[in-house]
mmCIF file of C-alpha atoms and ligand atoms in Angstrom:
data_model
loop_
_atom_site.group_PDB
_atom_site.id
_atom_site.type_symbol
_atom_site.label_atom_id
_atom_site.label_comp_id
_atom_site.label_asym_id
_atom_site.label_seq_id
_atom_site.Cartn_x
_atom_site.Cartn_y
_atom_site.Cartn_z
ATOM 1 C CA UNK M 288 -12.645 -12.080 -25.655
ATOM 2 C CA UNK M 289 -14.312 -14.838 -23.624
ATOM 3 C CA UNK M 290 -17.475 -13.663 -21.817
ATOM 4 C CA UNK M 291 -17.868 -14.829 -18.238
ATOM 5 C CA UNK M 292 -21.627 -14.240 -18.032
ATOM 6 C CA UNK M 293 -22.495 -16.951 -20.533
ATOM 7 C CA UNK M 294 -23.665 -20.455 -19.683
ATOM 8 C CA UNK M 295 -25.836 -21.678 -16.813
ATOM 9 C CA UNK M 296 -26.545 -19.209 -14.008
ATOM 10 C CA UNK M 297 -25.107 -20.274 -10.657
ATOM 11 C CA UNK M 298 -24.858 -17.218 -8.428
ATOM 12 C CA UNK M 299 -26.080 -13.640 -8.662
ATOM 13 C CA UNK M 300 -24.029 -10.468 -8.960
ATOM 14 C CA UNK M 301 -25.587 -7.442 -7.226
ATOM 15 C CA UNK M 302 -24.066 -3.994 -7.554
ATOM 16 C CA UNK M 303 -24.572 -0.996 -5.247
ATOM 17 C CA UNK M 304 -23.706 2.324 -6.880
ATOM 18 C CA UNK M 305 -24.062 6.006 -6.158
ATOM 19 C CA UNK M 306 -22.232 9.160 -5.092
ATOM 20 C CA UNK M 307 -20.266 9.413 -1.839
ATOM 21 C CA UNK M 308 -22.305 9.803 1.396
ATOM 22 C CA UNK M 309 -25.413 8.263 -0.181
ATOM 23 C CA UNK M 310 -25.557 5.488 2.423
ATOM 24 C CA UNK M 311 -25.041 2.671 -0.062
ATOM 25 C CA UNK M 312 -22.405 0.863 2.018
ATOM 26 C CA UNK M 313 -24.750 0.720 5.041
ATOM 27 C CA UNK M 314 -27.557 -0.546 2.813
ATOM 28 C CA UNK M 315 -25.332 -3.122 1.093
ATOM 29 C CA UNK M 316 -24.424 -4.557 4.530
ATOM 30 C CA UNK M 317 -28.094 -4.647 5.588
ATOM 31 C CA UNK M 318 -29.018 -6.476 2.391
ATOM 32 C CA UNK M 319 -26.166 -8.929 2.968
ATOM 33 C CA UNK M 320 -27.536 -9.759 6.465
ATOM 34 C CA UNK M 321 -31.079 -10.047 5.138
ATOM 35 C CA UNK M 322 -30.140 -12.428 2.305
ATOM 36 C CA UNK M 323 -28.028 -14.566 4.672
ATOM 37 C CA UNK M 324 -30.997 -14.816 7.049
ATOM 38 C CA UNK M 325 -33.135 -15.813 4.054
ATOM 39 C CA UNK M 326 -30.802 -18.809 3.565
ATOM 40 C CA UNK M 327 -28.500 -17.659 0.745
ATOM 41 C CA UNK M 328 -24.694 -17.878 0.582
ATOM 42 C CA UNK M 329 -23.645 -14.237 0.340
ATOM 43 C CA UNK M 330 -20.321 -12.532 -0.249
ATOM 44 C CA UNK M 331 -20.048 -8.810 0.414
ATOM 45 C CA UNK M 332 -17.156 -7.012 -1.226
ATOM 46 C CA UNK M 333 -16.095 -3.575 -2.473
ATOM 47 C CA UNK M 334 -14.139 -1.538 -4.975
ATOM 48 C CA UNK M 335 -11.521 -0.327 -5.020
ATOM 49 C CA UNK M 336 -10.325 -3.263 -2.922
ATOM 50 C CA UNK M 337 -11.893 -6.626 -2.138
ATOM 51 C CA UNK M 338 -8.601 -8.547 -2.421
ATOM 52 C CA UNK M 339 -5.224 -8.135 -0.658
ATOM 53 C CA UNK M 340 -3.731 -6.532 -3.761
ATOM 54 C CA UNK M 341 -6.872 -4.457 -4.357
ATOM 55 C CA UNK M 342 -6.870 -3.121 -0.780
ATOM 56 C CA UNK M 343 -3.239 -1.991 -1.255
ATOM 57 C CA UNK M 344 -4.257 -0.211 -4.470
ATOM 58 C CA UNK M 345 -7.196 1.331 -2.541
ATOM 59 C CA UNK M 346 -4.793 2.821 0.021
ATOM 60 C CA UNK M 347 -2.780 4.461 -2.759
ATOM 61 C CA UNK M 348 -5.917 5.763 -4.482
ATOM 62 C CA UNK M 349 -7.564 7.261 -1.401
ATOM 63 C CA UNK M 350 -4.493 8.678 0.372
ATOM 64 C CA UNK M 351 -4.916 12.496 0.178
ATOM 65 C CA UNK M 352 -1.125 12.966 0.201
ATOM 66 C CA UNK M 353 -0.736 11.201 -3.193
ATOM 67 C CA UNK M 354 -0.781 13.306 -6.343
ATOM 68 C CA UNK M 355 -2.159 10.960 -8.999
ATOM 69 C CA UNK M 356 -2.685 11.822 -12.671
ATOM 70 C CA UNK M 357 -6.161 11.046 -14.086
ATOM 71 C CA UNK M 358 -4.916 8.272 -16.411
ATOM 72 C CA UNK M 359 -2.899 6.665 -13.607
ATOM 73 C CA UNK M 360 -5.971 6.858 -11.372
ATOM 74 C CA UNK M 361 -8.143 5.204 -14.016
ATOM 75 C CA UNK M 362 -5.621 2.392 -14.537
ATOM 76 C CA UNK M 363 -5.301 1.792 -10.786
ATOM 77 C CA UNK M 364 -9.081 1.424 -10.398
ATOM 78 C CA UNK M 365 -9.088 -0.994 -13.330
ATOM 79 C CA UNK M 366 -6.103 -2.926 -11.944
ATOM 80 C CA UNK M 367 -7.906 -3.362 -8.631
ATOM 81 C CA UNK M 368 -10.990 -4.490 -10.577
ATOM 82 C CA UNK M 369 -9.188 -7.075 -12.731
ATOM 83 C CA UNK M 370 -7.687 -8.675 -9.616
ATOM 84 C CA UNK M 371 -11.087 -8.573 -7.901
ATOM 85 C CA UNK M 372 -12.996 -10.195 -10.779
ATOM 86 C CA UNK M 373 -10.459 -12.996 -11.305
ATOM 87 C CA UNK M 374 -9.609 -13.722 -7.668
ATOM 88 C CA UNK M 375 -12.916 -13.194 -5.906
ATOM 89 C CA UNK M 376 -16.091 -12.227 -7.773
ATOM 90 C CA UNK M 377 -16.086 -14.722 -10.635
ATOM 91 C CA UNK M 378 -15.092 -17.761 -8.489
ATOM 92 C CA UNK M 379 -17.793 -16.877 -5.926
ATOM 93 C CA UNK M 380 -20.507 -16.563 -8.588
ATOM 94 C CA UNK M 381 -19.389 -19.896 -10.070
ATOM 95 C CA UNK M 382 -19.790 -21.457 -6.598
ATOM 96 C CA UNK M 383 -23.377 -20.191 -6.370
ATOM 97 C CA UNK M 384 -22.833 -17.188 -4.089
ATOM 98 C CA UNK M 385 -24.811 -13.984 -4.208
ATOM 99 C CA UNK M 386 -22.046 -11.407 -4.542
ATOM 100 C CA UNK M 387 -22.882 -7.896 -3.329
ATOM 101 C CA UNK M 388 -20.338 -5.388 -4.576
ATOM 102 C CA UNK M 389 -20.080 -1.850 -3.238
ATOM 103 C CA UNK M 390 -19.167 0.039 -6.464
ATOM 104 C CA UNK M 391 -17.942 -1.368 -9.781
ATOM 105 C CA UNK M 392 -17.728 -0.178 -13.404
ATOM 106 C CA UNK M 393 -20.428 2.514 -13.175
ATOM 107 C CA UNK M 394 -18.318 4.333 -10.567
ATOM 108 C CA UNK M 395 -15.428 4.529 -13.028
ATOM 109 C CA UNK M 396 -17.704 5.987 -15.713
ATOM 110 C CA UNK M 397 -19.048 8.541 -13.206
ATOM 111 C CA UNK M 398 -15.796 9.531 -11.437
ATOM 112 C CA UNK M 399 -13.060 9.068 -14.050
ATOM 113 C CA UNK M 400 -15.290 9.572 -17.122
ATOM 114 C CA UNK M 401 -17.629 12.412 -16.105
ATOM 115 C CA UNK M 402 -15.646 13.647 -13.088
ATOM 116 C CA UNK M 403 -12.102 13.623 -14.536
ATOM 117 C CA UNK M 404 -13.357 14.146 -18.101
ATOM 118 C CA UNK M 405 -11.519 11.107 -19.479
ATOM 119 C CA UNK M 406 -13.038 9.991 -22.794
ATOM 120 C CA UNK M 407 -16.033 7.778 -21.928
ATOM 121 C CA UNK M 408 -15.197 5.297 -24.689
ATOM 122 C CA UNK M 409 -11.748 4.695 -23.152
ATOM 123 C CA UNK M 410 -13.280 4.147 -19.692
ATOM 124 C CA UNK M 411 -15.840 1.748 -21.117
ATOM 125 C CA UNK M 412 -13.192 -0.201 -23.062
ATOM 126 C CA UNK M 413 -10.991 -0.541 -19.983
ATOM 127 C CA UNK M 414 -14.017 -1.575 -17.901
ATOM 128 C CA UNK M 415 -14.719 -4.326 -20.427
ATOM 129 C CA UNK M 416 -11.100 -5.499 -20.366
ATOM 130 C CA UNK M 417 -10.814 -5.514 -16.555
ATOM 131 C CA UNK M 418 -14.100 -7.393 -16.072
ATOM 132 C CA UNK M 419 -13.835 -9.814 -19.013
ATOM 133 C CA UNK M 420 -17.336 -8.570 -19.786
ATOM 134 C CA UNK M 421 -18.825 -9.602 -16.402
ATOM 135 C CA UNK M 422 -21.962 -7.516 -15.810
ATOM 136 C CA UNK M 423 -24.098 -7.154 -12.688
ATOM 137 C CA UNK M 424 -27.465 -8.961 -12.668
ATOM 138 C CA UNK M 425 -29.067 -6.416 -10.337
ATOM 139 C CA UNK M 426 -28.093 -2.756 -9.878
ATOM 140 C CA UNK M 427 -29.190 -0.704 -6.864
ATOM 141 C CA UNK M 428 -28.520 2.986 -7.571
ATOM 142 C CA UNK M 429 -28.550 5.777 -4.960
ATOM 143 C CA UNK M 430 -29.385 9.431 -5.567
ATOM 144 C CA UNK M 431 -28.454 12.174 -3.087
ATOM 145 C CA UNK M 432 -29.319 15.868 -3.208
ATOM 146 C CA UNK M 433 -26.710 18.617 -2.739
ATOM 147 C CA UNK M 434 -28.288 19.627 0.618
ATOM 148 C CA UNK M 435 -28.231 16.072 1.939
ATOM 149 C CA UNK M 436 -24.618 15.656 0.769
ATOM 150 C CA UNK M 437 -23.516 18.741 2.719
ATOM 151 C CA UNK M 438 -25.430 17.625 5.834
ATOM 152 C CA UNK M 439 -23.516 14.335 5.822
ATOM 153 C CA UNK M 440 -20.018 15.868 5.810
ATOM 154 C CA UNK M 441 -18.051 14.182 8.622
ATOM 155 C CA UNK M 442 -14.828 15.977 7.734
ATOM 156 C CA UNK M 443 -12.720 12.811 7.262
ATOM 157 C CA UNK M 444 -12.626 13.094 3.490
ATOM 158 C CA UNK M 445 -10.450 10.823 1.325
ATOM 159 C CA UNK M 446 -8.508 11.985 -1.766
ATOM 160 C CA UNK M 447 -11.532 11.741 -4.074
ATOM 161 C CA UNK M 448 -13.922 13.388 -1.592
ATOM 162 C CA UNK M 449 -11.491 16.297 -1.291
ATOM 163 C CA UNK M 450 -12.064 17.236 -4.932
ATOM 164 C CA UNK M 451 -13.851 20.516 -5.581
ATOM 165 C CA UNK M 452 -17.582 21.187 -5.937
ATOM 166 C CA UNK M 453 -17.442 21.159 -9.773
ATOM 167 C CA UNK M 454 -15.958 17.667 -9.768
ATOM 168 C CA UNK M 455 -18.647 16.403 -7.420
ATOM 169 C CA UNK M 456 -21.406 17.939 -9.529
ATOM 170 C CA UNK M 457 -20.008 16.317 -12.690
ATOM 171 C CA UNK M 458 -19.881 12.940 -10.893
ATOM 172 C CA UNK M 459 -23.485 13.299 -9.692
ATOM 173 C CA UNK M 460 -24.636 14.359 -13.131
ATOM 174 C CA UNK M 461 -22.749 11.379 -14.580
ATOM 175 C CA UNK M 462 -24.500 9.004 -12.195
ATOM 176 C CA UNK M 463 -27.900 10.516 -13.081
ATOM 177 C CA UNK M 464 -27.239 10.083 -16.795
ATOM 178 C CA UNK M 465 -26.033 6.502 -16.409
ATOM 179 C CA UNK M 466 -28.903 5.547 -14.071
ATOM 180 C CA UNK M 467 -31.493 7.024 -16.445
ATOM 181 C CA UNK M 468 -30.185 4.763 -19.205
ATOM 182 C CA UNK M 469 -29.912 1.610 -17.041
ATOM 183 C CA UNK M 470 -32.791 -0.784 -17.537
ATOM 184 C CA UNK M 471 -34.414 -2.383 -14.456
ATOM 185 C CA UNK M 472 -32.301 -0.378 -12.009
ATOM 186 C CA UNK M 473 -33.550 -0.264 -8.382
ATOM 187 C CA UNK M 474 -33.411 3.498 -7.717
ATOM 188 C CA UNK M 475 -33.108 4.779 -4.145
ATOM 189 C CA UNK M 476 -33.689 8.272 -2.762
ATOM 190 C CA UNK M 477 -30.935 8.510 -0.141
ATOM 191 C CA UNK M 478 -32.871 11.058 1.963
ATOM 192 C CA UNK M 479 -35.429 8.431 3.076
ATOM 193 C CA UNK M 480 -35.034 6.763 6.530
ATOM 194 C CA UNK M 481 -32.512 3.892 6.653
ATOM 195 C CA UNK M 482 -35.053 1.229 7.680
ATOM 196 C CA UNK M 483 -37.521 2.219 4.941
ATOM 197 C CA UNK M 484 -34.772 1.986 2.309
ATOM 198 C CA UNK M 485 -33.531 -1.379 3.588
ATOM 199 C CA UNK M 486 -37.045 -2.851 3.683
ATOM 200 C CA UNK M 487 -37.645 -1.742 0.115
ATOM 201 C CA UNK M 488 -34.298 -3.020 -1.199
ATOM 202 C CA UNK M 489 -34.765 -6.354 0.602
ATOM 203 C CA UNK M 490 -38.208 -6.884 -0.902
ATOM 204 C CA UNK M 491 -37.329 -5.901 -4.470
ATOM 205 C CA UNK M 492 -33.955 -7.652 -4.583
ATOM 206 C CA UNK M 493 -35.244 -10.910 -3.069
ATOM 207 C CA UNK M 494 -37.889 -11.071 -5.781
ATOM 208 C CA UNK M 495 -35.291 -10.483 -8.507
ATOM 209 C CA UNK M 496 -32.876 -13.045 -7.012
ATOM 210 C CA UNK M 497 -35.571 -15.718 -6.861
ATOM 211 C CA UNK M 498 -36.533 -14.991 -10.445
ATOM 212 C CA UNK M 499 -32.892 -15.153 -11.640
ATOM 213 C CA UNK M 500 -32.262 -18.461 -9.823
ATOM 214 C CA UNK M 501 -35.604 -19.946 -10.844
ATOM 215 C CA UNK M 502 -36.664 -20.446 -7.204
HETATM 216 P P1 LIG R 903 -15.935 4.234 -1.300
HETATM 217 O O1 LIG R 903 -15.830 5.463 -0.467
HETATM 218 O O2 LIG R 903 -17.287 4.004 -1.826
HETATM 219 O O3 LIG R 903 -15.328 3.036 -0.702
HETATM 220 O O4 LIG R 903 -15.076 4.523 -2.661
HETATM 221 C C1 LIG R 903 -13.850 5.098 -2.631
HETATM 222 C C2 LIG R 903 -13.772 6.280 -3.558
HETATM 223 O O5 LIG R 903 -13.308 5.856 -4.853
HETATM 224 C C3 LIG R 903 -15.069 7.016 -3.778
HETATM 225 O O6 LIG R 903 -14.847 8.401 -3.593
HETATM 226 C C4 LIG R 903 -15.396 6.762 -5.220
HETATM 227 C C5 LIG R 903 -14.067 6.476 -5.862
HETATM 228 N N1 LIG R 903 -14.098 5.590 -7.028
HETATM 229 C C6 LIG R 903 -13.679 6.084 -8.260
HETATM 230 O O7 LIG R 903 -13.314 7.252 -8.375
HETATM 231 N N2 LIG R 903 -13.662 5.233 -9.324
HETATM 232 C C7 LIG R 903 -14.013 3.906 -9.241
HETATM 233 O O8 LIG R 903 -13.978 3.179 -10.234
HETATM 234 C C8 LIG R 903 -14.442 3.412 -7.940
HETATM 235 C C9 LIG R 903 -14.814 1.967 -7.795
HETATM 236 C C10 LIG R 903 -14.477 4.291 -6.871
#
């Protein structure tokens, strides 16, 4: 299968990953503003979603009234991803954008692999198919403790957040395992103050971006 990461580097693909309520969406937006102010063309996007079709799939996936089987759920996340990569992420990177994506393939390993207990090899294979092998250049990973997670409960939980405590623990454990094996990951302790986290991410990511783009 043709790899999309080969050839000359034009843009940069940055991924934000971590369990629910870890503050990664807020931080992804702050990084987006910071990089724009630093003069870069930036596209902020998310999964599931990011395209018209993907946002419709997102509604199905997160609606608590839908009963969805684990394999169906996995395929829907991958369907949203395939559309996203082809329609939005890959074209933007080819045009020289910095693409910041709120969740991607690691989330599927953590939630559908570790959380739903679907064979990890199957999840990985489907991730590879849906992305055509596109991999993030920079990964920012968030860790959140059980106490902090409980403190941040706003009560408006989506279908995945309504899963039981065991599911959540498996997802968190999955993230920890994946993060510990991910080289060069920018690891964030979600309990730190928002401005301290954003300052740190801005500094570290800007350095990596400049290095990747030979600036
Ligand atoms: P969000 O709240 O970060 O927008 O993500 C929506 C939910 O979807 C969140 O609970 C995590 C879950 N999710 C998966 O289960 N598998 C995936 O592949 C992705 C991208 C998200």
